[in-house]
Coordinates of C-alpha atoms and ligand atoms in Angstrom, one line a residue:
X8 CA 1.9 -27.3 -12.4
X9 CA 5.3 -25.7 -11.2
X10 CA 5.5 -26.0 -7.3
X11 CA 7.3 -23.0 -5.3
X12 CA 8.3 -22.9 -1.9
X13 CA 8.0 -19.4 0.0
X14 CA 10.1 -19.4 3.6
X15 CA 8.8 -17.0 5.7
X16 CA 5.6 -17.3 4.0
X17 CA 3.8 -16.7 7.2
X18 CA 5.2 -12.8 7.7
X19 CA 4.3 -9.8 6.0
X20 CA 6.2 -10.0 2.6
X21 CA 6.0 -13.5 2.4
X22 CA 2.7 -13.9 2.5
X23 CA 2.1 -11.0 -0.4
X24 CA 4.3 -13.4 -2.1
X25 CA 3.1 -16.4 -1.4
X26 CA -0.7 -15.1 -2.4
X27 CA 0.9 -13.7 -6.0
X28 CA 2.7 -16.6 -7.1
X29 CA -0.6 -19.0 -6.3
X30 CA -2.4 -16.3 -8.3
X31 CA 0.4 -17.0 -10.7
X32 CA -0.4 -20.2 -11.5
X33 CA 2.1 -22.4 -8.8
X34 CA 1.5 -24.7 -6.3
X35 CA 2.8 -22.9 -3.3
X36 CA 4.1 -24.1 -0.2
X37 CA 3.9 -21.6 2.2
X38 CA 6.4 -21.9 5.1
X39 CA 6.4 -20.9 8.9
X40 CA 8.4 -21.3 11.9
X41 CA 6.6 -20.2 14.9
X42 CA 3.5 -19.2 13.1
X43 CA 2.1 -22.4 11.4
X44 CA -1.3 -20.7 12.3
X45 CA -1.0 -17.9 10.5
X46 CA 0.5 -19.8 7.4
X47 CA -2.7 -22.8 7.7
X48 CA -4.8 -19.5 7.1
X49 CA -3.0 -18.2 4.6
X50 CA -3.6 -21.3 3.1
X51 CA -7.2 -21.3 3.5
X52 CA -7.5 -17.3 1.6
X53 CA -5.2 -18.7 -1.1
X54 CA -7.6 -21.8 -1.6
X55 CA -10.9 -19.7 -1.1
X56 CA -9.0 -17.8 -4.1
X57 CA -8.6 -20.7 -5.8
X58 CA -5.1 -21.2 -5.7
X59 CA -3.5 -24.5 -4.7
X60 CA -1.2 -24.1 -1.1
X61 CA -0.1 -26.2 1.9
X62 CA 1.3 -24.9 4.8
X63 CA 4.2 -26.7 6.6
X64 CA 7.0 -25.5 9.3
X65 CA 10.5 -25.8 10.4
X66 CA 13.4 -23.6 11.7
X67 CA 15.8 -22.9 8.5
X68 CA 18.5 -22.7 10.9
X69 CA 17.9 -26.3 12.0
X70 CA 19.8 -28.2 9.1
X71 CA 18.7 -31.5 9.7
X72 CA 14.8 -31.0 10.1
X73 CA 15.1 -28.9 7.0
X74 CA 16.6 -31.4 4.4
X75 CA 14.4 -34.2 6.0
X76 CA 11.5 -32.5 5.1
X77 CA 12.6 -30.9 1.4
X78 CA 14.1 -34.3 0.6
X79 CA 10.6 -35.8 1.1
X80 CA 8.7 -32.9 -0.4
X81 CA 11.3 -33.5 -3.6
X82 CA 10.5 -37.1 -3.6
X83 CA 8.9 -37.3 -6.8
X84 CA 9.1 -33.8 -8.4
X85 CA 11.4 -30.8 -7.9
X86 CA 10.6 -27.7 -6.4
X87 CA 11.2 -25.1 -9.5
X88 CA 10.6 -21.6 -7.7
X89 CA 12.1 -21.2 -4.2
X90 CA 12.0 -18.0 -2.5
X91 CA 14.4 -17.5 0.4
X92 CA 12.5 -14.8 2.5
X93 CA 13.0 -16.1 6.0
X94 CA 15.0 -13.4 7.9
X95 CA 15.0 -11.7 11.4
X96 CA 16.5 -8.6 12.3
X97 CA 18.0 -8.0 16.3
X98 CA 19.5 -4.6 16.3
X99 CA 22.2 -3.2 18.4
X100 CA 25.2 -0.4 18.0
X101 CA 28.0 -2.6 17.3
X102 CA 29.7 -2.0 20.8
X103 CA 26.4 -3.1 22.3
X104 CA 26.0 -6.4 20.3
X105 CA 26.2 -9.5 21.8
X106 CA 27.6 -12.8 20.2
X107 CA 24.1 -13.8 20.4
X108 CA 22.6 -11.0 18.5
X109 CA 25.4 -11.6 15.3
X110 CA 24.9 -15.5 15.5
X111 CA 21.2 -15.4 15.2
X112 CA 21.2 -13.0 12.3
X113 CA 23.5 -14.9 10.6
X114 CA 22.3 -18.2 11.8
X115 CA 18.3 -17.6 10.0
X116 CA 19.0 -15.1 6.7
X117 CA 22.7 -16.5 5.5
X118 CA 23.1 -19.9 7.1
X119 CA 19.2 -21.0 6.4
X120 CA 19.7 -19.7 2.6
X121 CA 22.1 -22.7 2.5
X122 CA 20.2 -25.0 4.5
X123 CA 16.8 -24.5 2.2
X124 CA 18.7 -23.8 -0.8
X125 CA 21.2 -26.8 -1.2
X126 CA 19.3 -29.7 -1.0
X127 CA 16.8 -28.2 -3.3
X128 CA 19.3 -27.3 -5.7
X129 CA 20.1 -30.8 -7.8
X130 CA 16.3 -31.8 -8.6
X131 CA 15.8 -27.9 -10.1
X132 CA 19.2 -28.4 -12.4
X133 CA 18.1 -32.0 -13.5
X134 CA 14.7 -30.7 -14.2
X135 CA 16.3 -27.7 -16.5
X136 CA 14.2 -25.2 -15.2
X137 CA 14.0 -23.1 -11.6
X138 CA 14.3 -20.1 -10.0
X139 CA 15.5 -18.8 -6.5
X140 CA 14.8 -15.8 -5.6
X141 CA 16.6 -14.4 -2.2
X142 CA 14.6 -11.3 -0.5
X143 CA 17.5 -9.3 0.9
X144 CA 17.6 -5.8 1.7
X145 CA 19.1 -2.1 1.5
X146 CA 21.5 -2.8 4.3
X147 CA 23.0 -5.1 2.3
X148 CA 23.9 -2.4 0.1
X149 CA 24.6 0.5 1.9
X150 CA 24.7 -1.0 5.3
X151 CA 22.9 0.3 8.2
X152 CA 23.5 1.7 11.7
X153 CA 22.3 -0.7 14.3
X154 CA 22.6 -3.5 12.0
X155 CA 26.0 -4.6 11.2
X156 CA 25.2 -8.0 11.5
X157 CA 21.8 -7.9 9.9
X158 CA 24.0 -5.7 6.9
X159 CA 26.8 -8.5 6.8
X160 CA 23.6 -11.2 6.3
X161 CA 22.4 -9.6 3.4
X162 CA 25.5 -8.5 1.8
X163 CA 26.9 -12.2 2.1
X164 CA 23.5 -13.0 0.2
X165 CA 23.9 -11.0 -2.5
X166 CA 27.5 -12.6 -2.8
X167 CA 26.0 -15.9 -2.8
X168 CA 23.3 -14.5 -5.1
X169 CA 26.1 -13.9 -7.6
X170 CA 28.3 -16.9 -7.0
X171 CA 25.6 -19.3 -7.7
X172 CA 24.0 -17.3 -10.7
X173 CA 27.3 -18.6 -12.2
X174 CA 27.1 -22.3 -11.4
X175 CA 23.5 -23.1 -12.4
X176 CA 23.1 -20.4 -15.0
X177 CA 23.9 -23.0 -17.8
X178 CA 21.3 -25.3 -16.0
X179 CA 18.3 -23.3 -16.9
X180 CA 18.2 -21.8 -13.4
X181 CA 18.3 -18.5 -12.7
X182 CA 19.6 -16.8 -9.1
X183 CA 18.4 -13.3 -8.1
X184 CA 17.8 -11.2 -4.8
X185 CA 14.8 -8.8 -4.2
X186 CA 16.4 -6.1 -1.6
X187 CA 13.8 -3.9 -0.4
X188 CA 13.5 -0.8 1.1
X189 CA 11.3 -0.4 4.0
X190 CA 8.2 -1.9 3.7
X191 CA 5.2 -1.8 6.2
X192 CA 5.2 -5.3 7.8
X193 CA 5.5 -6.0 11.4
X194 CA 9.6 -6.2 11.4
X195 CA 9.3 -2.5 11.3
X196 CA 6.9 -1.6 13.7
X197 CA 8.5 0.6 16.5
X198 CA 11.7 1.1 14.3
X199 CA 10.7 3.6 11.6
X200 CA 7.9 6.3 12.6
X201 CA 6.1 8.0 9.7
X202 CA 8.2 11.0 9.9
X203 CA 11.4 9.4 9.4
X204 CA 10.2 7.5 6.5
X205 CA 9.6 10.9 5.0
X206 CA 12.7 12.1 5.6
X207 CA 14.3 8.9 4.2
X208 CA 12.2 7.4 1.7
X209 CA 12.0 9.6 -1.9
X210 CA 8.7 8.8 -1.9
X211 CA 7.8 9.7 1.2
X212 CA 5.9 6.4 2.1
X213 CA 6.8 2.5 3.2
X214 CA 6.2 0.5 0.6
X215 CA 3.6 -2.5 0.2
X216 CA 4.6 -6.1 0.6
X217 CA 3.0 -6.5 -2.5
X218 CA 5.2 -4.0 -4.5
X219 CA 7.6 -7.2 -3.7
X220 CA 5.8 -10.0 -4.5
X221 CA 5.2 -8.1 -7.9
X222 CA 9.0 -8.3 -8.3
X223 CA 9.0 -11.4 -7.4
X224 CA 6.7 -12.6 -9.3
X225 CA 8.6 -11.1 -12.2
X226 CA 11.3 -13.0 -11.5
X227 CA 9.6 -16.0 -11.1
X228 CA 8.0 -16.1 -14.7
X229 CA 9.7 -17.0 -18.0
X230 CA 9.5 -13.4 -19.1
X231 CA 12.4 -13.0 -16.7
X232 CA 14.4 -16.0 -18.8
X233 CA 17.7 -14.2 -19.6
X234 CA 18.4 -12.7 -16.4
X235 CA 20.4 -13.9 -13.3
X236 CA 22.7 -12.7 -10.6
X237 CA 21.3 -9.5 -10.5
X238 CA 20.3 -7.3 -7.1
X239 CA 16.8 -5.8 -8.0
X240 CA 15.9 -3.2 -5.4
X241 CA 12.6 -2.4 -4.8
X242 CA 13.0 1.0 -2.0
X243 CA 10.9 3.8 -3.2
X244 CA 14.1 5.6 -4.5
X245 CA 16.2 5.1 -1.3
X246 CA 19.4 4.4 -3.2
Ligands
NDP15 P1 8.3 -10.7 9.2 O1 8.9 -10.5 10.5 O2 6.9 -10.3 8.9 O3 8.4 -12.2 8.8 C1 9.6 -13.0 9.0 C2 9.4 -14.4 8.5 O4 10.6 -15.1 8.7 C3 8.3 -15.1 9.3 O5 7.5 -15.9 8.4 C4 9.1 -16.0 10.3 O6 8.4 -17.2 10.6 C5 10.3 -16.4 9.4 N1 11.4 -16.8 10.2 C6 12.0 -16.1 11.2 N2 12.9 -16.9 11.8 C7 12.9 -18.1 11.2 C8 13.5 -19.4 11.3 N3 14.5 -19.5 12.2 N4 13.2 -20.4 10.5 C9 12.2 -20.3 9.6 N5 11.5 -19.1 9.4 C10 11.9 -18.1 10.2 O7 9.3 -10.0 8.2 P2 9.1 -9.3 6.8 O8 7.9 -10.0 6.0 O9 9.1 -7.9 6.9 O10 10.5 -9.7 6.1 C11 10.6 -10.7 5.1 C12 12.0 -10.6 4.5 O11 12.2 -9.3 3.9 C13 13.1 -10.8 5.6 O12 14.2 -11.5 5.0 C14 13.6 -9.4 5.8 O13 14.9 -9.3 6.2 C15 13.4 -8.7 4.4 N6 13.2 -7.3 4.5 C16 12.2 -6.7 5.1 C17 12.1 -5.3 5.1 C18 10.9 -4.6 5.7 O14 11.0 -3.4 5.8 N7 9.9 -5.3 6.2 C19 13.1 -4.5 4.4 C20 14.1 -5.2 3.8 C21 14.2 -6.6 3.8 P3 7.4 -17.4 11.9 O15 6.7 -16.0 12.1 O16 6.4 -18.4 11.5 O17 8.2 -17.8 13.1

């Protein structure tokens, strides 16, 4: 049984994600930060569904605590499907931001890609087979008001995306970012109201953190063999 590992499984689209790729067939490890709670229940749905999960927690932006604990979850058998999904948005116009606010971005979406990702990465290339998946977003593509640093996160991703689809596509592993649209979880409660998702969305609704995890899951599967480096946006029509 192929294991994956789901960061940010505890939030909205993680979760969707985490529940479709146990549906799928992997052994899922579904990760929290704050919320090990919420991600021990998870657990418990995807094992009352018959899926096979464990729950576990650390900060992505913590480098140390995270290869301790991937190096010892990689003891004996590689992680093949890693889904980088962890990601935090602080929002200011950019003569309002603080150092804080751009570090902290940064610090969880682009510098905790490379803390989960890189001590993952030998065990999935030895094993000839694996797929990360980065969960992005539209501001990486277009940008966003409000969210330069949250737009430079993502952007940088996708760079990385492509960068290391070149590396490791030889190796059997395959590197491609979900960017999505807006999509009714709690990071956009209060910042979107149901009139300007009309006005911005072509199909005049948020999308479902399962219209994600289907991508995902997509992605995740052999069917998706011959394809790497590639930005998949998942936005109702948005761009
Ligand atoms: P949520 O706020 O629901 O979930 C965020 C997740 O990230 C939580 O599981 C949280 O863990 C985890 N997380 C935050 N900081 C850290 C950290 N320092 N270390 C480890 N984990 C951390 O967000 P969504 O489900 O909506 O978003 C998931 C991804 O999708 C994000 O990358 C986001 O940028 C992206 N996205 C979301 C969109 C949307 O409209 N919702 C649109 C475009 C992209 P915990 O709660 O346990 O602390």
């Amino acid at each position: 049984m192929k294991r994956a590992l789901v960061t940010g499984g505890s939030g909205g689209i993680g979760a969707a994600i985490c529940h479709r790729l146990a549906a799928d067939g992997y052994f899922v490890y579904v990760h929290a930060n704050r919320n090990l709670a919420k991600a021990q229940a998870l657990v418990e749905a995807m094992l009352a569904d018959g899926g096979q999960a464990e729950a576990l927690a650390f900060d992505v932006t913590d480098a140390d605590a995270s290869r301790a604990i991937l190096e010892t979850l990689i003891a004996d058998a590689p992680i093949q499907v890693l889904v980088n999904n962890a990601g935090i948005h602080d929002d200011a116009v950019f003569p309002g931001m603080n150092a804080a606010q751009w570090h902290r971005v940064l610090d969880v979406s682009l510098n905790g890609f490379f803390n989960v990702t890189q001590p993952l990465t030998m065990a999935m290339i030895r094993s000839r087979w694996g797929r990360i998946i980065n969960i992005t977003s539209i501001a990486g593509l277009t940008g966003n008001r409000g969210q330069v640093n949250y737009s430079a996160a993502k952007g940088a991703l996708h760079a990385a995306t492509k960068a290391l689809s070149l590396e490791l596509a030889s190796r059997g592993v395959t590197v491609n970012a979900v960017a999505p649209g807006i999509i009714q979880t709690d990071m956009i409660d209060g910042v979107f109201d149901a009139k300007a998702i009309e006005s911005m969305v072509p199909m005049k609704r948020a999308g479902r953190p399962e219209e994600v995890a289907n991508v995902v899951s997509f992605l995740a599967s052999e069917q998706a063999s011959y394809l790497t480096g590639q930005i998949i946006s998942v936005n109702g029509g948005m761009i």
